[in-house]
PDB file of C-alpha atoms and ligand atoms in Angstrom:
ATOM      1  CA  UNK A   1     -17.683   5.049  -2.197  1.00  0.00           C
ATOM      2  CA  UNK A   2     -20.063   4.164   0.592  1.00  0.00           C
ATOM      3  CA  UNK A   3     -20.513   6.740   3.292  1.00  0.00           C
ATOM      4  CA  UNK A   4     -19.756   5.762   6.824  1.00  0.00           C
ATOM      5  CA  UNK A   5     -22.629   5.704   9.252  1.00  0.00           C
ATOM      6  CA  UNK A   6     -22.850   8.642  11.571  1.00  0.00           C
ATOM      7  CA  UNK A   7     -24.670   8.752  14.865  1.00  0.00           C
ATOM      8  CA  UNK A   8     -27.994  10.318  15.540  1.00  0.00           C
ATOM      9  CA  UNK A   9     -28.728  12.468  12.493  1.00  0.00           C
ATOM     10  CA  UNK A  10     -31.891  12.656  10.465  1.00  0.00           C
ATOM     11  CA  UNK A  11     -29.898  11.410   7.495  1.00  0.00           C
ATOM     12  CA  UNK A  12     -29.149   8.218   9.265  1.00  0.00           C
ATOM     13  CA  UNK A  13     -30.696   4.810   9.696  1.00  0.00           C
ATOM     14  CA  UNK A  14     -32.371   3.648  12.860  1.00  0.00           C
ATOM     15  CA  UNK A  15     -29.749   1.007  13.288  1.00  0.00           C
ATOM     16  CA  UNK A  16     -32.344  -1.725  13.657  1.00  0.00           C
ATOM     17  CA  UNK A  17     -31.813  -5.053  11.991  1.00  0.00           C
ATOM     18  CA  UNK A  18     -28.648  -4.771  10.009  1.00  0.00           C
ATOM     19  CA  UNK A  19     -29.454  -8.089   8.387  1.00  0.00           C
ATOM     20  CA  UNK A  20     -29.186  -6.419   5.009  1.00  0.00           C
ATOM     21  CA  UNK A  21     -25.496  -5.580   5.042  1.00  0.00           C
ATOM     22  CA  UNK A  22     -23.356  -8.536   4.074  1.00  0.00           C
ATOM     23  CA  UNK A  23     -26.251 -10.906   3.522  1.00  0.00           C
ATOM     24  CA  UNK A  24     -27.944  -9.012   0.708  1.00  0.00           C
ATOM     25  CA  UNK A  25     -29.437  -5.731  -0.418  1.00  0.00           C
ATOM     26  CA  UNK A  26     -31.316  -3.435   1.939  1.00  0.00           C
ATOM     27  CA  UNK A  27     -34.303  -3.648  -0.379  1.00  0.00           C
ATOM     28  CA  UNK A  28     -35.084  -6.242  -3.000  1.00  0.00           C
ATOM     29  CA  UNK A  29     -37.892  -5.980  -5.536  1.00  0.00           C
ATOM     30  CA  UNK A  30     -38.653  -9.226  -7.380  1.00  0.00           C
ATOM     31  CA  UNK A  31     -40.958  -9.703 -10.333  1.00  0.00           C
ATOM     32  CA  UNK A  32     -42.918  -6.511  -9.688  1.00  0.00           C
ATOM     33  CA  UNK A  33     -45.908  -5.947 -11.932  1.00  0.00           C
ATOM     34  CA  UNK A  34     -48.374  -3.066 -11.728  1.00  0.00           C
ATOM     35  CA  UNK A  35     -51.338  -2.492 -14.015  1.00  0.00           C
ATOM     36  CA  UNK A  36     -53.805   0.328 -14.456  1.00  0.00           C
ATOM     37  CA  UNK A  37     -56.804  -1.434 -15.939  1.00  0.00           C
ATOM     38  CA  UNK A  38     -55.533  -2.977 -19.157  1.00  0.00           C
ATOM     39  CA  UNK A  39     -52.283  -1.010 -19.153  1.00  0.00           C
ATOM     40  CA  UNK A  40     -49.386  -2.934 -17.670  1.00  0.00           C
ATOM     41  CA  UNK A  41     -47.213  -0.041 -16.482  1.00  0.00           C
ATOM     42  CA  UNK A  42     -44.552  -2.195 -14.764  1.00  0.00           C
ATOM     43  CA  UNK A  43     -43.939  -5.562 -16.360  1.00  0.00           C
ATOM     44  CA  UNK A  44     -42.142  -7.747 -13.868  1.00  0.00           C
ATOM     45  CA  UNK A  45     -38.998  -5.911 -12.746  1.00  0.00           C
ATOM     46  CA  UNK A  46     -36.215  -6.874 -10.330  1.00  0.00           C
ATOM     47  CA  UNK A  47     -34.258  -4.246  -8.395  1.00  0.00           C
ATOM     48  CA  UNK A  48     -31.721  -4.318  -5.594  1.00  0.00           C
ATOM     49  CA  UNK A  49     -30.883  -1.332  -3.426  1.00  0.00           C
ATOM     50  CA  UNK A  50     -27.669  -1.777  -1.476  1.00  0.00           C
ATOM     51  CA  UNK A  51     -27.349  -0.262   1.947  1.00  0.00           C
ATOM     52  CA  UNK A  52     -25.382   2.982   1.997  1.00  0.00           C
ATOM     53  CA  UNK A  53     -25.658   3.532  -1.745  1.00  0.00           C
ATOM     54  CA  UNK A  54     -27.520   5.836  -4.091  1.00  0.00           C
ATOM     55  CA  UNK A  55     -29.395   3.761  -6.643  1.00  0.00           C
ATOM     56  CA  UNK A  56     -31.131   5.534  -9.485  1.00  0.00           C
ATOM     57  CA  UNK A  57     -33.974   4.429 -11.735  1.00  0.00           C
ATOM     58  CA  UNK A  58     -33.908   6.460 -14.918  1.00  0.00           C
ATOM     59  CA  UNK A  59     -36.118   6.473 -17.960  1.00  0.00           C
ATOM     60  CA  UNK A  60     -38.286   8.544 -20.251  1.00  0.00           C
ATOM     61  CA  UNK A  61     -41.661   9.994 -19.402  1.00  0.00           C
ATOM     62  CA  UNK A  62     -44.198   7.186 -19.070  1.00  0.00           C
ATOM     63  CA  UNK A  63     -41.607   4.443 -18.534  1.00  0.00           C
ATOM     64  CA  UNK A  64     -43.159   3.434 -15.204  1.00  0.00           C
ATOM     65  CA  UNK A  65     -40.759   5.100 -12.767  1.00  0.00           C
ATOM     66  CA  UNK A  66     -43.381   6.760 -10.559  1.00  0.00           C
ATOM     67  CA  UNK A  67     -45.507   3.624 -10.612  1.00  0.00           C
ATOM     68  CA  UNK A  68     -42.543   1.630  -9.318  1.00  0.00           C
ATOM     69  CA  UNK A  69     -42.074   4.072  -6.427  1.00  0.00           C
ATOM     70  CA  UNK A  70     -45.785   4.082  -5.643  1.00  0.00           C
ATOM     71  CA  UNK A  71     -45.665   0.291  -5.477  1.00  0.00           C
ATOM     72  CA  UNK A  72     -42.709   0.380  -3.060  1.00  0.00           C
ATOM     73  CA  UNK A  73     -44.620   2.813  -0.850  1.00  0.00           C
ATOM     74  CA  UNK A  74     -47.753   0.666  -0.972  1.00  0.00           C
ATOM     75  CA  UNK A  75     -49.764   3.326  -2.775  1.00  0.00           C
ATOM     76  CA  UNK A  76     -50.702   1.227  -5.809  1.00  0.00           C
ATOM     77  CA  UNK A  77     -51.679  -2.430  -5.889  1.00  0.00           C
ATOM     78  CA  UNK A  78     -49.012  -4.876  -6.997  1.00  0.00           C
ATOM     79  CA  UNK A  79     -50.362  -7.310  -9.568  1.00  0.00           C
ATOM     80  CA  UNK A  80     -47.375  -9.579  -8.923  1.00  0.00           C
ATOM     81  CA  UNK A  81     -44.011  -9.616  -7.240  1.00  0.00           C
ATOM     82  CA  UNK A  82     -42.556  -8.887  -3.836  1.00  0.00           C
ATOM     83  CA  UNK A  83     -40.745  -6.156  -1.916  1.00  0.00           C
ATOM     84  CA  UNK A  84     -38.412  -7.225   0.876  1.00  0.00           C
ATOM     85  CA  UNK A  85     -36.813  -4.553   3.047  1.00  0.00           C
ATOM     86  CA  UNK A  86     -34.093  -5.469   5.524  1.00  0.00           C
ATOM     87  CA  UNK A  87     -35.332  -9.048   5.562  1.00  0.00           C
ATOM     88  CA  UNK A  88     -39.005  -8.132   6.070  1.00  0.00           C
ATOM     89  CA  UNK A  89     -41.655  -8.735   3.439  1.00  0.00           C
ATOM     90  CA  UNK A  90     -43.393  -5.393   2.860  1.00  0.00           C
ATOM     91  CA  UNK A  91     -45.355  -6.545  -0.165  1.00  0.00           C
ATOM     92  CA  UNK A  92     -48.761  -6.383   1.455  1.00  0.00           C
ATOM     93  CA  UNK A  93     -48.210  -3.732   4.112  1.00  0.00           C
ATOM     94  CA  UNK A  94     -50.291  -0.540   3.956  1.00  0.00           C
ATOM     95  CA  UNK A  95     -48.472   2.749   3.268  1.00  0.00           C
ATOM     96  CA  UNK A  96     -48.302   3.970   6.884  1.00  0.00           C
ATOM     97  CA  UNK A  97     -46.696   0.724   8.007  1.00  0.00           C
ATOM     98  CA  UNK A  98     -44.136   0.955   5.221  1.00  0.00           C
ATOM     99  CA  UNK A  99     -43.283   4.493   6.378  1.00  0.00           C
ATOM    100  CA  UNK A 100     -42.996   3.252   9.943  1.00  0.00           C
ATOM    101  CA  UNK A 101     -40.356   0.761   8.768  1.00  0.00           C
ATOM    102  CA  UNK A 102     -38.280   3.720   7.574  1.00  0.00           C
ATOM    103  CA  UNK A 103     -39.101   3.727   3.874  1.00  0.00           C
ATOM    104  CA  UNK A 104     -39.986   7.372   3.301  1.00  0.00           C
ATOM    105  CA  UNK A 105     -40.814   9.064   0.025  1.00  0.00           C
ATOM    106  CA  UNK A 106     -40.189  12.733  -0.724  1.00  0.00           C
ATOM    107  CA  UNK A 107     -43.465  13.953  -2.137  1.00  0.00           C
ATOM    108  CA  UNK A 108     -43.510  14.460  -5.906  1.00  0.00           C
ATOM    109  CA  UNK A 109     -44.208  17.995  -6.995  1.00  0.00           C
ATOM    110  CA  UNK A 110     -43.043  18.806  -3.477  1.00  0.00           C
ATOM    111  CA  UNK A 111     -46.534  18.903  -1.937  1.00  0.00           C
ATOM    112  CA  UNK A 112     -45.461  21.134   0.894  1.00  0.00           C
ATOM    113  CA  UNK A 113     -48.057  23.006   2.907  1.00  0.00           C
ATOM    114  CA  UNK A 114     -47.753  26.454   1.394  1.00  0.00           C
ATOM    115  CA  UNK A 115     -49.670  28.396   4.046  1.00  0.00           C
ATOM    116  CA  UNK A 116     -47.656  26.938   6.892  1.00  0.00           C
ATOM    117  CA  UNK A 117     -44.199  28.008   7.974  1.00  0.00           C
ATOM    118  CA  UNK A 118     -40.994  26.232   7.034  1.00  0.00           C
ATOM    119  CA  UNK A 119     -40.649  25.080  10.643  1.00  0.00           C
ATOM    120  CA  UNK A 120     -44.191  23.703  10.748  1.00  0.00           C
ATOM    121  CA  UNK A 121     -43.611  21.781   7.521  1.00  0.00           C
ATOM    122  CA  UNK A 122     -40.447  20.241   8.927  1.00  0.00           C
ATOM    123  CA  UNK A 123     -42.050  19.363  12.249  1.00  0.00           C
ATOM    124  CA  UNK A 124     -44.861  17.612  10.397  1.00  0.00           C
ATOM    125  CA  UNK A 125     -42.268  15.298   8.920  1.00  0.00           C
ATOM    126  CA  UNK A 126     -41.522  14.036  12.409  1.00  0.00           C
ATOM    127  CA  UNK A 127     -45.123  13.336  13.379  1.00  0.00           C
ATOM    128  CA  UNK A 128     -44.812   9.556  13.103  1.00  0.00           C
ATOM    129  CA  UNK A 129     -41.895   9.522  15.516  1.00  0.00           C
ATOM    130  CA  UNK A 130     -42.279   8.780  19.175  1.00  0.00           C
ATOM    131  CA  UNK A 131     -38.714   9.564  20.163  1.00  0.00           C
ATOM    132  CA  UNK A 132     -37.278  12.869  21.265  1.00  0.00           C
ATOM    133  CA  UNK A 133     -34.553  14.554  19.302  1.00  0.00           C
ATOM    134  CA  UNK A 134     -36.771  16.441  16.872  1.00  0.00           C
ATOM    135  CA  UNK A 135     -35.012  19.724  17.728  1.00  0.00           C
ATOM    136  CA  UNK A 136     -31.614  18.152  17.048  1.00  0.00           C
ATOM    137  CA  UNK A 137     -32.819  16.817  13.731  1.00  0.00           C
ATOM    138  CA  UNK A 138     -34.163  20.231  12.769  1.00  0.00           C
ATOM    139  CA  UNK A 139     -30.663  21.607  13.298  1.00  0.00           C
ATOM    140  CA  UNK A 140     -29.213  18.853  11.115  1.00  0.00           C
ATOM    141  CA  UNK A 141     -31.664  19.681   8.339  1.00  0.00           C
ATOM    142  CA  UNK A 142     -30.651  23.340   8.648  1.00  0.00           C
ATOM    143  CA  UNK A 143     -27.026  22.215   8.373  1.00  0.00           C
ATOM    144  CA  UNK A 144     -27.839  20.594   5.039  1.00  0.00           C
ATOM    145  CA  UNK A 145     -30.077  23.431   3.877  1.00  0.00           C
ATOM    146  CA  UNK A 146     -28.953  26.729   5.450  1.00  0.00           C
ATOM    147  CA  UNK A 147     -31.492  28.635   3.403  1.00  0.00           C
ATOM    148  CA  UNK A 148     -34.329  26.866   5.189  1.00  0.00           C
ATOM    149  CA  UNK A 149     -32.957  28.143   8.470  1.00  0.00           C
ATOM    150  CA  UNK A 150     -32.898  31.704   7.181  1.00  0.00           C
ATOM    151  CA  UNK A 151     -36.563  31.335   6.276  1.00  0.00           C
ATOM    152  CA  UNK A 152     -37.698  29.136   9.122  1.00  0.00           C
ATOM    153  CA  UNK A 153     -40.605  31.369  10.176  1.00  0.00           C
ATOM    154  CA  UNK A 154     -41.550  32.369   6.657  1.00  0.00           C
ATOM    155  CA  UNK A 155     -44.449  30.837   4.791  1.00  0.00           C
ATOM    156  CA  UNK A 156     -43.414  27.812   2.768  1.00  0.00           C
ATOM    157  CA  UNK A 157     -45.374  29.107  -0.205  1.00  0.00           C
ATOM    158  CA  UNK A 158     -42.995  32.054  -0.475  1.00  0.00           C
ATOM    159  CA  UNK A 159     -39.969  29.811  -1.067  1.00  0.00           C
ATOM    160  CA  UNK A 160     -38.458  29.425  -4.532  1.00  0.00           C
ATOM    161  CA  UNK A 161     -38.975  26.139  -6.381  1.00  0.00           C
ATOM    162  CA  UNK A 162     -35.560  24.886  -5.353  1.00  0.00           C
ATOM    163  CA  UNK A 163     -36.128  25.834  -1.735  1.00  0.00           C
ATOM    164  CA  UNK A 164     -39.482  24.053  -1.770  1.00  0.00           C
ATOM    165  CA  UNK A 165     -37.733  20.928  -3.015  1.00  0.00           C
ATOM    166  CA  UNK A 166     -35.203  21.292  -0.207  1.00  0.00           C
ATOM    167  CA  UNK A 167     -38.057  21.629   2.258  1.00  0.00           C
ATOM    168  CA  UNK A 168     -39.710  18.481   0.910  1.00  0.00           C
ATOM    169  CA  UNK A 169     -36.442  16.577   1.330  1.00  0.00           C
ATOM    170  CA  UNK A 170     -35.905  18.067   4.785  1.00  0.00           C
ATOM    171  CA  UNK A 171     -39.399  17.064   5.810  1.00  0.00           C
ATOM    172  CA  UNK A 172     -38.770  13.469   4.719  1.00  0.00           C
ATOM    173  CA  UNK A 173     -35.488  13.437   6.668  1.00  0.00           C
ATOM    174  CA  UNK A 174     -37.367  14.486   9.807  1.00  0.00           C
ATOM    175  CA  UNK A 175     -39.057  11.074   9.721  1.00  0.00           C
ATOM    176  CA  UNK A 176     -35.588   9.500  10.216  1.00  0.00           C
ATOM    177  CA  UNK A 177     -35.757   7.319   7.121  1.00  0.00           C
ATOM    178  CA  UNK A 178     -33.608   4.257   6.575  1.00  0.00           C
ATOM    179  CA  UNK A 179     -34.353   4.492   2.863  1.00  0.00           C
ATOM    180  CA  UNK A 180     -35.205   7.762   1.150  1.00  0.00           C
ATOM    181  CA  UNK A 181     -37.257   7.589  -2.071  1.00  0.00           C
ATOM    182  CA  UNK A 182     -37.300  10.560  -4.433  1.00  0.00           C
ATOM    183  CA  UNK A 183     -39.431  11.024  -7.542  1.00  0.00           C
ATOM    184  CA  UNK A 184     -37.783  13.462  -9.938  1.00  0.00           C
ATOM    185  CA  UNK A 185     -36.521  16.078  -7.505  1.00  0.00           C
ATOM    186  CA  UNK A 186     -34.987  17.947 -10.444  1.00  0.00           C
ATOM    187  CA  UNK A 187     -38.313  18.521 -12.151  1.00  0.00           C
ATOM    188  CA  UNK A 188     -38.924  22.130 -13.136  1.00  0.00           C
ATOM    189  CA  UNK A 189     -35.733  23.441 -11.557  1.00  0.00           C
ATOM    190  CA  UNK A 190     -32.927  25.423 -13.195  1.00  0.00           C
ATOM    191  CA  UNK A 191     -29.740  23.412 -13.857  1.00  0.00           C
ATOM    192  CA  UNK A 192     -27.759  25.187 -11.172  1.00  0.00           C
ATOM    193  CA  UNK A 193     -30.455  24.444  -8.602  1.00  0.00           C
ATOM    194  CA  UNK A 194     -30.567  20.810  -9.731  1.00  0.00           C
ATOM    195  CA  UNK A 195     -26.836  20.576  -9.122  1.00  0.00           C
ATOM    196  CA  UNK A 196     -27.256  21.979  -5.649  1.00  0.00           C
ATOM    197  CA  UNK A 197     -30.025  19.495  -4.815  1.00  0.00           C
ATOM    198  CA  UNK A 198     -27.995  16.578  -6.158  1.00  0.00           C
ATOM    199  CA  UNK A 199     -24.898  17.690  -4.248  1.00  0.00           C
ATOM    200  CA  UNK A 200     -26.977  17.689  -1.101  1.00  0.00           C
ATOM    201  CA  UNK A 201     -28.258  14.185  -1.878  1.00  0.00           C
ATOM    202  CA  UNK A 202     -24.632  13.082  -2.048  1.00  0.00           C
ATOM    203  CA  UNK A 203     -23.966  14.712   1.307  1.00  0.00           C
ATOM    204  CA  UNK A 204     -27.009  13.024   2.856  1.00  0.00           C
ATOM    205  CA  UNK A 205     -25.846   9.698   1.423  1.00  0.00           C
ATOM    206  CA  UNK A 206     -22.321  10.272   2.760  1.00  0.00           C
ATOM    207  CA  UNK A 207     -23.878  10.424   6.225  1.00  0.00           C
ATOM    208  CA  UNK A 208     -25.062   6.856   5.695  1.00  0.00           C
ATOM    209  CA  UNK A 209     -28.564   7.115   4.275  1.00  0.00           C
ATOM    210  CA  UNK A 210     -29.552   4.776   1.443  1.00  0.00           C
ATOM    211  CA  UNK A 211     -31.243   6.629  -1.412  1.00  0.00           C
ATOM    212  CA  UNK A 212     -33.426   5.523  -4.311  1.00  0.00           C
ATOM    213  CA  UNK A 213     -33.600   8.314  -6.859  1.00  0.00           C
ATOM    214  CA  UNK A 214     -36.066   8.216  -9.740  1.00  0.00           C
ATOM    215  CA  UNK A 215     -35.097  10.637 -12.500  1.00  0.00           C
ATOM    216  CA  UNK A 216     -35.644  11.678 -16.085  1.00  0.00           C
ATOM    217  CA  UNK A 217     -32.477  13.745 -15.760  1.00  0.00           C
ATOM    218  CA  UNK A 218     -30.423  10.703 -16.735  1.00  0.00           C
ATOM    219  CA  UNK A 219     -26.955  12.174 -16.858  1.00  0.00           C
ATOM    220  CA  UNK A 220     -27.082  14.046 -13.554  1.00  0.00           C
ATOM    221  CA  UNK A 221     -28.685  11.116 -11.758  1.00  0.00           C
ATOM    222  CA  UNK A 222     -26.105   8.610 -13.013  1.00  0.00           C
ATOM    223  CA  UNK A 223     -23.310  10.984 -12.040  1.00  0.00           C
ATOM    224  CA  UNK A 224     -24.247  10.865  -8.372  1.00  0.00           C
ATOM    225  CA  UNK A 225     -25.470   7.255  -8.260  1.00  0.00           C
ATOM    226  CA  UNK A 226     -23.458   4.205  -7.296  1.00  0.00           C
ATOM    227  CA  UNK A 227     -25.751   2.013  -9.377  1.00  0.00           C
ATOM    228  CA  UNK A 228     -28.474   2.580 -11.904  1.00  0.00           C
ATOM    229  CA  UNK A 229     -31.312   0.903 -13.721  1.00  0.00           C
ATOM    230  CA  UNK A 230     -32.780   2.057 -17.013  1.00  0.00           C
ATOM    231  CA  UNK A 231     -36.521   1.524 -17.287  1.00  0.00           C
ATOM    232  CA  UNK A 232     -38.126   1.338 -20.728  1.00  0.00           C
ATOM    233  CA  UNK A 233     -41.896   0.885 -21.044  1.00  0.00           C
ATOM    234  CA  UNK A 234     -42.124  -1.029 -17.811  1.00  0.00           C
ATOM    235  CA  UNK A 235     -39.058  -3.258 -18.173  1.00  0.00           C
ATOM    236  CA  UNK A 236     -35.431  -2.914 -17.082  1.00  0.00           C
ATOM    237  CA  UNK A 237     -33.399  -2.398 -20.257  1.00  0.00           C
ATOM    238  CA  UNK A 238     -29.942  -1.856 -18.714  1.00  0.00           C
ATOM    239  CA  UNK A 239     -28.309  -1.830 -15.317  1.00  0.00           C
ATOM    240  CA  UNK A 240     -24.853  -1.285 -13.936  1.00  0.00           C
ATOM    241  CA  UNK A 241     -22.745   1.134 -11.980  1.00  0.00           C
ATOM    242  CA  UNK A 242     -23.430   4.805 -12.600  1.00  0.00           C
ATOM    243  CA  UNK A 243     -20.119   5.076 -14.402  1.00  0.00           C
ATOM    244  CA  UNK A 244     -20.729   2.024 -16.614  1.00  0.00           C
ATOM    245  CA  UNK A 245     -24.115   3.327 -17.665  1.00  0.00           C
ATOM    246  CA  UNK A 246     -22.780   6.806 -18.441  1.00  0.00           C
ATOM    247  CA  UNK A 247     -20.238   5.151 -20.728  1.00  0.00           C
ATOM    248  CA  UNK A 248     -22.715   2.736 -22.306  1.00  0.00           C
ATOM    249  CA  UNK A 249     -23.269   3.524 -25.989  1.00  0.00           C
ATOM    250  CA  UNK A 250     -26.835   2.224 -25.923  1.00  0.00           C
ATOM    251  CA  UNK A 251     -27.727   4.601 -23.128  1.00  0.00           C
ATOM    252  CA  UNK A 252     -25.856   7.499 -24.681  1.00  0.00           C
ATOM    253  CA  UNK A 253     -27.791   7.087 -27.934  1.00  0.00           C
ATOM    254  CA  UNK A 254     -31.183   6.750 -26.304  1.00  0.00           C
ATOM    255  CA  UNK A 255     -30.976   9.320 -23.506  1.00  0.00           C
ATOM    256  CA  UNK A 256     -27.897  11.466 -23.638  1.00  0.00           C
ATOM    257  CA  UNK A 257     -28.133  12.749 -27.184  1.00  0.00           C
ATOM    258  CA  UNK A 258     -25.189  10.769 -28.571  1.00  0.00           C
TER     259      UNK A 258
HETATM  260  N1  LIG B 301     -53.418   6.587 -12.598  1.00  0.00           N
HETATM  261  C1  LIG B 301     -53.150   6.071 -13.822  1.00  0.00           C
HETATM  262  N2  LIG B 301     -54.126   5.523 -14.580  1.00  0.00           N
HETATM  263  C2  LIG B 301     -53.868   4.980 -15.784  1.00  0.00           C
HETATM  264  N3  LIG B 301     -52.641   4.931 -16.346  1.00  0.00           N
HETATM  265  C3  LIG B 301     -51.633   5.472 -15.644  1.00  0.00           C
HETATM  266  C4  LIG B 301     -51.826   6.066 -14.354  1.00  0.00           C
HETATM  267  N4  LIG B 301     -50.614   6.503 -13.896  1.00  0.00           N
HETATM  268  C5  LIG B 301     -49.728   6.200 -14.857  1.00  0.00           C
HETATM  269  N5  LIG B 301     -50.323   5.577 -15.903  1.00  0.00           N
HETATM  270  C6  LIG B 301     -49.657   5.067 -17.108  1.00  0.00           C
HETATM  271  O1  LIG B 301     -48.669   4.129 -16.660  1.00  0.00           O
HETATM  272  C7  LIG B 301     -47.477   4.286 -17.431  1.00  0.00           C
HETATM  273  C8  LIG B 301     -46.325   4.605 -16.488  1.00  0.00           C
HETATM  274  O2  LIG B 301     -46.545   5.864 -15.890  1.00  0.00           O
HETATM  275  P1  LIG B 301     -45.570   6.465 -14.784  1.00  0.00           P
HETATM  276  O3  LIG B 301     -45.281   5.416 -13.778  1.00  0.00           O
HETATM  277  O4  LIG B 301     -46.178   7.720 -14.308  1.00  0.00           O
HETATM  278  O5  LIG B 301     -44.258   6.755 -15.623  1.00  0.00           O
HETATM  279  P2  LIG B 301     -43.036   7.746 -15.335  1.00  0.00           P
HETATM  280  O6  LIG B 301     -43.059   8.099 -13.903  1.00  0.00           O
HETATM  281  O7  LIG B 301     -41.829   6.960 -15.747  1.00  0.00           O
HETATM  282  O8  LIG B 301     -43.232   8.935 -16.223  1.00  0.00           O
HETATM  283  C9  LIG B 301     -47.763   5.365 -18.458  1.00  0.00           C
HETATM  284  O9  LIG B 301     -48.187   4.721 -19.628  1.00  0.00           O
HETATM  285  C10 LIG B 301     -48.892   6.146 -17.826  1.00  0.00           C
HETATM  286  O10 LIG B 301     -49.681   6.742 -18.812  1.00  0.00           O
HETATM  287 MG1  LIG B 302     -43.093   9.976 -13.008  1.00  0.00          MG
END
């Protein structure tokens, strides 16, 4: 199921390290706890993201999915636990250093710059990069999202909801991530648009990029994921391959309406 690695695209790792392949997961979260005051939102979870795979974290509203992602990105304080990415301990790194390692989150609620053009939004995604090749990567993003190319000089705020989500993903790809984090990209979108976004995530993954997808849309997320974790009030309740979880009676009862 794993995609082969292609050369030189935005949806492709930097090729550094490689220690994660046979030796272990690309990213390992151990014993992660996050609290907001007295509320323990994440209660000591373990996760493994394997290189080249789509891993999904699914769960109901308030389960702690976004908090988990924020902790990976260094945007909330970890009360306990560790995050190791490609053999490097990221637990205490600030957000910009985590991004510079190639762990890049697609902004929730899209957070694109509505008064700037599509092109300007995409170019901003590349601002942390020192290499050349931004123009090539723009073309690769347009290959994934032809509609962004059609609207490249238009104002981002005039895009539809689905197109804005595509732009947010495209912008993250311009940073040349090694691991792409997404927080509910399906939110607020019509089912047919969700399918299109998820198909594109599969295509991006097939080019070699490792993806961590947080979703409330349990069925669709498990359909495209190699592996999944079910988060319930801050704890992992179930895990397995996407297929196993889709067939799991406990999950079907709780999330998929029997
Ligand atoms: N900034 C915050 N301050 C206090 N409580 C929060 C904050 N953000 C989230 N929470 C609480 O933490 C829990 C997990 O929230 P969240 O991670 O947003 O869940 P999910 O993304 O799965 O919907 C919820 O009980 C939520 O109310
Ligand atoms: Mg959330």
